[in-house]
Protein backbone atom coordinates (compact mmCIF):
# COMPACT_ATOMS: atom_id res chain seq x y z
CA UNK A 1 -40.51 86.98 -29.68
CA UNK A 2 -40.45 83.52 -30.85
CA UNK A 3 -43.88 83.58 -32.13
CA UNK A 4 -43.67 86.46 -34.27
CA UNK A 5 -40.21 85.26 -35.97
CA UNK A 6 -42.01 81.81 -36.48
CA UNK A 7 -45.46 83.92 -37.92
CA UNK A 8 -43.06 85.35 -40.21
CA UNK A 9 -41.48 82.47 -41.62
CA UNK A 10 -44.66 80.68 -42.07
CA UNK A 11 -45.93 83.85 -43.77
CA UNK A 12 -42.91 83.74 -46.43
CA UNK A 13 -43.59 80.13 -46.61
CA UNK A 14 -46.88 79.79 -47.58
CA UNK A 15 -46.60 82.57 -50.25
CA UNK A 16 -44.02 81.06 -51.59
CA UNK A 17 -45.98 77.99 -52.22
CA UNK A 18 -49.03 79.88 -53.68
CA UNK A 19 -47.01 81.48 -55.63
CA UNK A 20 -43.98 79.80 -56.98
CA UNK A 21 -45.89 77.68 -58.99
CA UNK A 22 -47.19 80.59 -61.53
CA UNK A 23 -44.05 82.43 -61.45
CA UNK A 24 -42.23 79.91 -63.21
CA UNK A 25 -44.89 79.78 -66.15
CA UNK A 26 -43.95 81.51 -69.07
CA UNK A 27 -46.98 81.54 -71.20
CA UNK A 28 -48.97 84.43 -72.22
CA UNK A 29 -51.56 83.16 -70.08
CA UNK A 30 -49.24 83.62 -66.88
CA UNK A 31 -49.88 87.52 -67.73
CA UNK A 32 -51.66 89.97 -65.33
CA UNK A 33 -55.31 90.96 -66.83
CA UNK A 34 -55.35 94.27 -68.48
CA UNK A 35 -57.52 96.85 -66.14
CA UNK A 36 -57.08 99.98 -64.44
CA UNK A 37 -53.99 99.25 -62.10
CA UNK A 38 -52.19 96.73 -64.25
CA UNK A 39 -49.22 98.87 -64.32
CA UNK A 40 -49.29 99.94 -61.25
CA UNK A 41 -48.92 96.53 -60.09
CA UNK A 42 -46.63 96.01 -62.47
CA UNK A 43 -43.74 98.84 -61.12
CA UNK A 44 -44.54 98.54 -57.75
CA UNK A 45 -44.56 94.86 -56.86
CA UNK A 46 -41.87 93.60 -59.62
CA UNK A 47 -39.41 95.87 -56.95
CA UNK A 48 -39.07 92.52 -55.18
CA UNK A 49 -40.73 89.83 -57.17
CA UNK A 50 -42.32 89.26 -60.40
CA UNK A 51 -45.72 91.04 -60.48
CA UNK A 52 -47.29 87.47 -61.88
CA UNK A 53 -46.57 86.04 -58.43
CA UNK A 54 -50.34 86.75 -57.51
CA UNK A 55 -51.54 84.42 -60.39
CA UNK A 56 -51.90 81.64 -58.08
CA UNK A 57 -53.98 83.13 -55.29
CA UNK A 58 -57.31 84.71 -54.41
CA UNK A 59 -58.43 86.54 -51.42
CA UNK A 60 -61.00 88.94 -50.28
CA UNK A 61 -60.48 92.73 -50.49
CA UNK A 62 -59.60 93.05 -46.99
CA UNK A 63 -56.79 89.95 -47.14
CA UNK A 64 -55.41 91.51 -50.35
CA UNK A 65 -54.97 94.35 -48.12
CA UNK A 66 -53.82 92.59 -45.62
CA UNK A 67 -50.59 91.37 -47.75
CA UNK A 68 -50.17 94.68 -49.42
CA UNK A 69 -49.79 95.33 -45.64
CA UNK A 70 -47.16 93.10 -45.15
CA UNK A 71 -45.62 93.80 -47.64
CA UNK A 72 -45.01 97.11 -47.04
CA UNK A 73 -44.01 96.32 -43.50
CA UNK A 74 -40.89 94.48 -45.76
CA UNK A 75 -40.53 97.33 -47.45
CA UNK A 76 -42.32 97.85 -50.56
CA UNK A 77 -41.94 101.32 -51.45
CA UNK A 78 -45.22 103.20 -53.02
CA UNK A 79 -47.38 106.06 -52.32
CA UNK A 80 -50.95 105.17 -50.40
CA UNK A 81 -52.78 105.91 -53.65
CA UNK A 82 -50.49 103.19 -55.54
CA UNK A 83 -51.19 100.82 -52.92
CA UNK A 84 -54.94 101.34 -52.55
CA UNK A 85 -54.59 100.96 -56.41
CA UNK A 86 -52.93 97.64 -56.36
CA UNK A 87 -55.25 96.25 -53.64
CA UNK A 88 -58.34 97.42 -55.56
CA UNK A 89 -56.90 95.46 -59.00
CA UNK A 90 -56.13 92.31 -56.54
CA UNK A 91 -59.63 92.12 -55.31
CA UNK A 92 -61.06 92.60 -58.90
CA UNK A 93 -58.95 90.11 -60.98
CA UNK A 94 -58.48 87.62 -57.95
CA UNK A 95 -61.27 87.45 -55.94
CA UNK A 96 -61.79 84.76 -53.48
CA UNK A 97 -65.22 83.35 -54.57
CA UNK A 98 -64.40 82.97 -57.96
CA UNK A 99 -62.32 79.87 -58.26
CA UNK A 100 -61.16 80.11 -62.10
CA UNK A 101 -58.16 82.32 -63.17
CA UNK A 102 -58.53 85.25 -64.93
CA UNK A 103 -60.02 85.19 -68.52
CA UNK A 104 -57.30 84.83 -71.55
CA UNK A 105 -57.04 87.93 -73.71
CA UNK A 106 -58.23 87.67 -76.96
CA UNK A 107 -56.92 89.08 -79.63
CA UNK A 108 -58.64 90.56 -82.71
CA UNK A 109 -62.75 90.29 -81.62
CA UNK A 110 -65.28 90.96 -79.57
CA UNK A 111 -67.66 88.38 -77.75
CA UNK A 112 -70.51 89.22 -76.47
């Protein structure tokens, strides 16, 4: 019993400190990368927190999953669908092998 209240509070914890960080940023370049799922993130997630609260950290598909997981078990509501959404746009945007954040959008031209 002990150990899963302590798991728990180290779990809040330590997303707190990946996250608080980018949360507080107000620039345009604290903004979620457009891409299929972007709004989904968006209405589900900002239920409980700001949806830019995933800036800071990057994780594999399956431990994106794992905190749509437990997040859910908190009770985030959202259909399956939405949340298989959401964890597919986490694993795109912030994948764990890529170290830099997101591009900036660019307004106005193409690059190639």
């Amino acid at each position: 019993m002990l150990r899963t209240v302590w798991n728990r509070g180290a779990i809040l914890v330590s997303v707190f400190f990946l996250c608080a960080g980018p949360s507080f940023a107000g620039s345009k370049a604290s903004q979620l990368p457009d891409g299929p799922g972007k709004a989904t993130v968006e209405a589900v997630c900002s239920g409980c927190h700001p949806a830019t609260m995933v800036l800071g950290h990057r994780d594999t598909k399956e431990g994106w999953a794992q905190v749509v997981s437990d997040m859910v078990a908190k009770g985030a509501n959202g259909t399956d669908a939405e949340f298989n959404t959401i964890i597919n746009y986490l694993a795109k945007h912030f994948p764990k092998n890529s170290s830099s954040k997101p591009a900036a959008k660019h307004s106005g031209s193409k690059t190639s």
